[in-house]
Coordinates of C-alpha atoms in Angstrom, one line a residue:
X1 CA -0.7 12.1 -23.7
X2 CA 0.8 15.4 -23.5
X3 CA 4.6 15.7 -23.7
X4 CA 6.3 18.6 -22.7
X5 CA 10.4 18.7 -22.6
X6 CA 11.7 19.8 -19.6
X7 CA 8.5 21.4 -18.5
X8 CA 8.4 20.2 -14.9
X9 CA 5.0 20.8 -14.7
X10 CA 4.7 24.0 -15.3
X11 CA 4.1 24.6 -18.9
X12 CA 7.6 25.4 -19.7
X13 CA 9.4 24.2 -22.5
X14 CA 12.9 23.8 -24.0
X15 CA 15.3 21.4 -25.9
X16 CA 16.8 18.2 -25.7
X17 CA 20.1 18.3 -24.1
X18 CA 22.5 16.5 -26.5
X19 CA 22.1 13.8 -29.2
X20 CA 21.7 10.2 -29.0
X21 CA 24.8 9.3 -30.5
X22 CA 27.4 9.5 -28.6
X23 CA 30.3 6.7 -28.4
X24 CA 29.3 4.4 -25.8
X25 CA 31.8 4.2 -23.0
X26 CA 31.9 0.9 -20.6
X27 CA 33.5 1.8 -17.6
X28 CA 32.0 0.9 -14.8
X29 CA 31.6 4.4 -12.6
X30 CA 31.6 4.0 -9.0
X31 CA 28.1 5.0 -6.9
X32 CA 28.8 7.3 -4.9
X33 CA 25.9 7.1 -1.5
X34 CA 26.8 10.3 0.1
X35 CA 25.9 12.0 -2.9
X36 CA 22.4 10.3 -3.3
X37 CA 22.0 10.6 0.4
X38 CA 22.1 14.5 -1.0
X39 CA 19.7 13.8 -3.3
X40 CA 17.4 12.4 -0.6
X41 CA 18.0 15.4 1.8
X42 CA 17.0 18.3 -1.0
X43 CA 13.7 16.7 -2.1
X44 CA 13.1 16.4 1.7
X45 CA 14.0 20.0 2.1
X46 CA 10.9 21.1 -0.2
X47 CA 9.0 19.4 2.5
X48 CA 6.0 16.9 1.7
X49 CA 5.8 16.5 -2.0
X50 CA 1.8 15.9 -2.3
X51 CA 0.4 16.4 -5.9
X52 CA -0.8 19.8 -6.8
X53 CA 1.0 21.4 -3.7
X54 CA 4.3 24.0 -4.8
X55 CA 6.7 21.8 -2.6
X56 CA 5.7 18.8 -5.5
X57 CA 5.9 21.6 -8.3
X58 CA 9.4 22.2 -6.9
X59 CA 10.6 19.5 -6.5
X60 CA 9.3 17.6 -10.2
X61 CA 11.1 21.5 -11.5
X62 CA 14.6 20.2 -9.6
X63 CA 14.2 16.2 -10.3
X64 CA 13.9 17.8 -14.6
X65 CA 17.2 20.2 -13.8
X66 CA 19.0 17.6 -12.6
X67 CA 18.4 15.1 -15.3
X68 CA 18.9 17.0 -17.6
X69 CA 22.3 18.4 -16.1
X70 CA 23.5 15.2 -16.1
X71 CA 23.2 14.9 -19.8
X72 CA 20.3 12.9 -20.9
X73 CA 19.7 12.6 -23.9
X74 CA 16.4 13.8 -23.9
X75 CA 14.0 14.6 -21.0
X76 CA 10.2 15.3 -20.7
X77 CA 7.6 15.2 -18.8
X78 CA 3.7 13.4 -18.7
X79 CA 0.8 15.4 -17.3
X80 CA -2.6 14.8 -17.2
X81 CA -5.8 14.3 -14.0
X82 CA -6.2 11.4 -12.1
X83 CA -9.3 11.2 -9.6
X84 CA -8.3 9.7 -6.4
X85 CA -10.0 7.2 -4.3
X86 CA -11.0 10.2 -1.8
X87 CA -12.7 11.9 -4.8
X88 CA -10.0 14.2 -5.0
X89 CA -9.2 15.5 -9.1
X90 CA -5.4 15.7 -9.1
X91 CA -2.6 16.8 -11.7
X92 CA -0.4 14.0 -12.5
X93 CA 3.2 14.6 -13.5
X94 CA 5.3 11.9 -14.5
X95 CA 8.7 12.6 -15.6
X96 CA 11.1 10.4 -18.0
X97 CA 14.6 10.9 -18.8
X98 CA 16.4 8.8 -21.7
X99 CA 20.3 8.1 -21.5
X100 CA 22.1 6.4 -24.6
X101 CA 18.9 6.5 -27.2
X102 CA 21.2 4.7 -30.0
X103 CA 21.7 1.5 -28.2
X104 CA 19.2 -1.1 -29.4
X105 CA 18.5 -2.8 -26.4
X106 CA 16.7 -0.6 -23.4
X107 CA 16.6 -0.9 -19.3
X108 CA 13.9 0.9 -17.4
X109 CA 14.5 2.2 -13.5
X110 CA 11.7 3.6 -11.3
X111 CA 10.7 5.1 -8.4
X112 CA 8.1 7.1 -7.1
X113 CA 8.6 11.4 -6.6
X114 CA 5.4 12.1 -4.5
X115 CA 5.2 11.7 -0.8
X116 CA 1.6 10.4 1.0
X117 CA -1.3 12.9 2.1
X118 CA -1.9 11.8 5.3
X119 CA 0.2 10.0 8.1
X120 CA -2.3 7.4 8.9
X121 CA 0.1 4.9 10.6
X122 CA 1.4 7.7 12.7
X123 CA 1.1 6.7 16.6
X124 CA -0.8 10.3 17.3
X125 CA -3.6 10.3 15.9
X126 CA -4.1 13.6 15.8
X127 CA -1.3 14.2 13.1
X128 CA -2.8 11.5 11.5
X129 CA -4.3 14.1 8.5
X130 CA -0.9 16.0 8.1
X131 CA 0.9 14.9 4.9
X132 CA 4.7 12.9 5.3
X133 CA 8.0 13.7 4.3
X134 CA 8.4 10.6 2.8
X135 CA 12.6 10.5 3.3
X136 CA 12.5 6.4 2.3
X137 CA 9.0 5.8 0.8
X138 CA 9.7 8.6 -2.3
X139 CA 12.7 10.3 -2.0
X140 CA 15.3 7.4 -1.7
X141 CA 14.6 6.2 -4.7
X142 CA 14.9 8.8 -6.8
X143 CA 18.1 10.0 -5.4
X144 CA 19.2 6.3 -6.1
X145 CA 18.2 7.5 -9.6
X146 CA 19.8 10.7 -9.9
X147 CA 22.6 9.4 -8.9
X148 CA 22.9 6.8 -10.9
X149 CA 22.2 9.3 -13.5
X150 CA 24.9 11.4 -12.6
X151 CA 27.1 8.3 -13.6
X152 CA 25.6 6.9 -16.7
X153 CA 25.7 10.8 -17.8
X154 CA 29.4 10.5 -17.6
X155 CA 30.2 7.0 -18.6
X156 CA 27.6 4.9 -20.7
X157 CA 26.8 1.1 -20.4
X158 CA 26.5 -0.8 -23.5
X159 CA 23.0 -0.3 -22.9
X160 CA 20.6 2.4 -23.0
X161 CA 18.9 3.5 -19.7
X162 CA 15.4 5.3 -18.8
X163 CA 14.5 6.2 -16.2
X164 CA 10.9 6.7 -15.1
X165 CA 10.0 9.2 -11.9
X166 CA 6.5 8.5 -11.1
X167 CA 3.3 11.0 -9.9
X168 CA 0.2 9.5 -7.5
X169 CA 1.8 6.4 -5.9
X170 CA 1.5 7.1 -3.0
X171 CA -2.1 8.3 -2.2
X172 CA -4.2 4.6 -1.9
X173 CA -6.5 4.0 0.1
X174 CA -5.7 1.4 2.8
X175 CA -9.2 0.7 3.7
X176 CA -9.9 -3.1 3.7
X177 CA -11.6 -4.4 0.1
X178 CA -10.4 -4.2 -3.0
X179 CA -7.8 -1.2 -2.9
X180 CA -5.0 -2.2 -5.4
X181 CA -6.0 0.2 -8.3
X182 CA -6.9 3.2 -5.8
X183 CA -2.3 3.2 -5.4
X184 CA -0.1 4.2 -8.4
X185 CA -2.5 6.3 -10.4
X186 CA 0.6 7.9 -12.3
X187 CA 1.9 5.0 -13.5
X188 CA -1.7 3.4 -14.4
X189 CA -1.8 6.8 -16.4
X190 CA 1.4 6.3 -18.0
X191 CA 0.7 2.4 -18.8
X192 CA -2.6 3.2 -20.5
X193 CA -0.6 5.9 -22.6
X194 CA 2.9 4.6 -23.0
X195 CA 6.2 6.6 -25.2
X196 CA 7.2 2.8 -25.9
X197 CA 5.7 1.0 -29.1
X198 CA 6.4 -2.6 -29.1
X199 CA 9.3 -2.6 -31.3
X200 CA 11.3 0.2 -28.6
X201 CA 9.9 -1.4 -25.3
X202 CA 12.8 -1.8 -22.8
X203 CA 14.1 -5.0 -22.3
X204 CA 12.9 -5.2 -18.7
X205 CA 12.2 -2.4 -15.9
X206 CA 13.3 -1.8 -12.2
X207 CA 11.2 0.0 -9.8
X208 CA 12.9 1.1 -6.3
X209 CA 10.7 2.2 -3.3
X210 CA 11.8 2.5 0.4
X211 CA 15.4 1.9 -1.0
X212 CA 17.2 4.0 2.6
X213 CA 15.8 2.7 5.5
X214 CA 18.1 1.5 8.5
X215 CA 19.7 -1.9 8.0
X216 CA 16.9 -2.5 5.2
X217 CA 16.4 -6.2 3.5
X218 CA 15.2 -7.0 0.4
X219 CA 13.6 -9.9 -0.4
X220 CA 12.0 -11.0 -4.0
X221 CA 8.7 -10.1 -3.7
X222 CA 6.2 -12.4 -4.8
X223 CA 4.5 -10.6 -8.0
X224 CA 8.3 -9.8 -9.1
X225 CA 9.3 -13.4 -8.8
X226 CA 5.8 -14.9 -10.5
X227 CA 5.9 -12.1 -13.5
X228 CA 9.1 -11.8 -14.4
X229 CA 11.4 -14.3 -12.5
X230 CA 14.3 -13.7 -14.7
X231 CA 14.9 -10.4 -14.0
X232 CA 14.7 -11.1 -10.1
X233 CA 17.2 -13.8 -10.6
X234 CA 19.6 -11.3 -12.2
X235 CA 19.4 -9.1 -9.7
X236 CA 19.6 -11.4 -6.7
X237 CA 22.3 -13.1 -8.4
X238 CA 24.4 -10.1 -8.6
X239 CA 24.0 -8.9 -5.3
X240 CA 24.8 -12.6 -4.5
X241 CA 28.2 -11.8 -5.5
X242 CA 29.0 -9.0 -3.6
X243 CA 29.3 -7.5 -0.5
X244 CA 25.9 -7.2 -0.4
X245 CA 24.5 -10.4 0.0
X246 CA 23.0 -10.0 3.0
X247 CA 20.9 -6.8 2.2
X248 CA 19.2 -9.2 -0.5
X249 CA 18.1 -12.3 1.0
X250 CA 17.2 -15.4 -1.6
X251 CA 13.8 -16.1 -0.9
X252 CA 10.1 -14.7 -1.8
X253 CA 8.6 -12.5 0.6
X254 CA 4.9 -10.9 0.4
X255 CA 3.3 -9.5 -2.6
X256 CA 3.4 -6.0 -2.6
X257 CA 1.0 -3.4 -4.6
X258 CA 3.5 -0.8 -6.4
X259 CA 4.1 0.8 -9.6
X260 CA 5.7 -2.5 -11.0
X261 CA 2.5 -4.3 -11.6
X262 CA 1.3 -1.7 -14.3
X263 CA 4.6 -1.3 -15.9
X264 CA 4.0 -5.0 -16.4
X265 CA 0.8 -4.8 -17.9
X266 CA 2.2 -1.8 -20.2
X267 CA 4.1 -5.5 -21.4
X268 CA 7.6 -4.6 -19.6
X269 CA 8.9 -7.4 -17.6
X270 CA 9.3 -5.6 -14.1
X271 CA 10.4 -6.2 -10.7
X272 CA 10.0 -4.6 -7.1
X273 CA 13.5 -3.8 -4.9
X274 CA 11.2 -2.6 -2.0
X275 CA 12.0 -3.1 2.1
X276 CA 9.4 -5.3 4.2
X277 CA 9.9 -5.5 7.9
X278 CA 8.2 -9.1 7.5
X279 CA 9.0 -11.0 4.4
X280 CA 6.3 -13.3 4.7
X281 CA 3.1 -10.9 5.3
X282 CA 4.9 -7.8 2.6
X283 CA 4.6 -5.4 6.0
X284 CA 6.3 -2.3 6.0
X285 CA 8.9 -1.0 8.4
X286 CA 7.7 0.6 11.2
X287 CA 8.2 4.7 9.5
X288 CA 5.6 3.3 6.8
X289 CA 3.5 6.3 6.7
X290 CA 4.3 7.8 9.8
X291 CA 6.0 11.2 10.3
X292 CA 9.3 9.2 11.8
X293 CA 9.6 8.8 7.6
X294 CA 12.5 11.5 7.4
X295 CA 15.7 11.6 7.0
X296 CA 16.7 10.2 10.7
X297 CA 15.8 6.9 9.5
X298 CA 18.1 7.0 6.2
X299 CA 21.1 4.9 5.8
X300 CA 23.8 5.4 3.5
X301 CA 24.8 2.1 3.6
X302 CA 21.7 0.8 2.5
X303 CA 21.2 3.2 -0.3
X304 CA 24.6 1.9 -1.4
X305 CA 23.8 -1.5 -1.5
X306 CA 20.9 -0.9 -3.7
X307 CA 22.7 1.6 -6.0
X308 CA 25.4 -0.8 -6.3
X309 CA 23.5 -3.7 -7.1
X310 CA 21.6 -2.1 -9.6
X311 CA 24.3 0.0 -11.2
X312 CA 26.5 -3.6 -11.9
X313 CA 23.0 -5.1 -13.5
X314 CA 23.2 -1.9 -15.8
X315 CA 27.0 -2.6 -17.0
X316 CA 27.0 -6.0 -17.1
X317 CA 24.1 -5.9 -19.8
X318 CA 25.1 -5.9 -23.6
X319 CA 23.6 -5.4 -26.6

């Protein structure tokens, strides 16, 4: 595994930002949506963020800047190949940012940076081949994250906090048969060769994908609940107790192939917090790889309730 701090990709180096030991602080900031709505509007600015493209260079260069602007602690980045299920040899850049390294006990959020290849769900087929902007499936997640590390930057929790930005989700094959290890090829990469020992494993990870769409729902989805129940109850329960109860309904939906599974097997209990237009199949909604995935279909109000939930998880958590 090759580390490189703040490289973004592009061979670049530097230092780490501040030291780990800072006072922790335990005000709870507020999350501000319009700001990571703003998030989700640059990256979609670069335009489709498709590994080994400059728009993905870009963007992995801002997604370092601003992480590291925000004061993490320390920030790198992972790069290697991957070989995707097209046969394609692709550059893999994951990037990790630590906030609060002193505190003993660890929380791990996630979301996926790179946007799909092709639009194969699109209604014309011929723009089928042309790659996605990927507003909800890639770039609200991450601007979830930035902003949330925009907050933690200025006030710590108790805990400490990484976050994960991942490379490759996003080009599986949907192609009937066995597909599942053909998705997520960055974060198989970064399982198989993981910063964590088992001594300085976090406690427990969070992945968020298609965290912006219109009036979005999320229900437990059926791996989180089986694999790491606890965590899902956490989370459900603490939305259960605020205004956004509704946004996370109480029940196990469809099993859903995402980045969680392999942070799993890398032995970090992980959930999903991912829409599905029908709870009981795991279908998406209906910009699912399509080029209506932009930012008409983004709504602050659901990347509030997300951000929200997740952020109150984070400062409720103690050492």
């Amino acid at each position: 595994m090759i580390m490189l701090m703040f490289a973004a990709c592009s061979g670049k180096t530097s230092t780490d930002t501040s030291s780990g030991d800072r006072p922790s602080k335990t005000v709870r900031p507020e999350f501000n949506a319009d700001s990571a709505y703003a998030y989700v509007a640059r990256q979609v600015a670069f335009g489709p963020r498709v590994p080994g493209t400059p728009q993905h260079r870009e963007c992995a260069r801002y997604i370092v800047d601003e992480l590291a602007r925000h004061g993490a602690d320390t920030v790198f980045t992972q790069t290697a190949t991957v070989t995707t299920h097209t046969g394609d040899v692709v550059p893999v850049c994951n990037i990790m940012a630590r906030f609060n390294t002193s505190a003993p006990r660890r929380v791990l959020i996630a979301a996926h940076y790179d946007t799909r290849p092709w639009a194969d769900n699109d209604p014309d087929e011929n723009r089928r081949n042309q790659p996605i902007l990927g507003a909800n499936d890639g770039a609200s997640g991450v601007g979830v994250i930035l902003e949330m590390a925009r907050n933690i930057g200025a006030a710590h929790p108790e805990v400490g906090v990484d976050f994960l930005l991942t490379d490759v989700e996003d080009s599986g094959s949907s192609g009937e048969g066995n597909t599942e290890t053909t998705w997520s090829l960055g974060t198989q990469y970064w399982a198989d060769n993981t910063p964590y020992t088992s001594a300085t494993r976090p406690a427990y990870g969070i992945v968020l994908d298609m965290v912006g769409g219109r009036d979005a729902k999320f229900h437990r989805e059926y791996t989180s609940d089986r694999l790491a129940r606890g965590i899902v109850d956490k989370v459900w329960g603490t939305a259960a107790k605020s205004p956004y109860a509704d946004r996370f309904p109480n029940y196990i939906g469809g099993a859903i192939v995402d980045d969680h599974l392999y942070i799993n097997g890398a032995g970090i209990p992980c959930i999903d917090i991912v829409e599905s237009a029908n709870a009981v199949t795991g279908s998406f909604p209906p910009t699912w790889h399509t080029h209506d995935d932009n930012m008409d279909h983004i709504d602050v109000s659901t990347l509030k309730a997300v951000g929200e939930t997740v952020m109150s998880v984070i400062y409720n958590e103690k050492n």
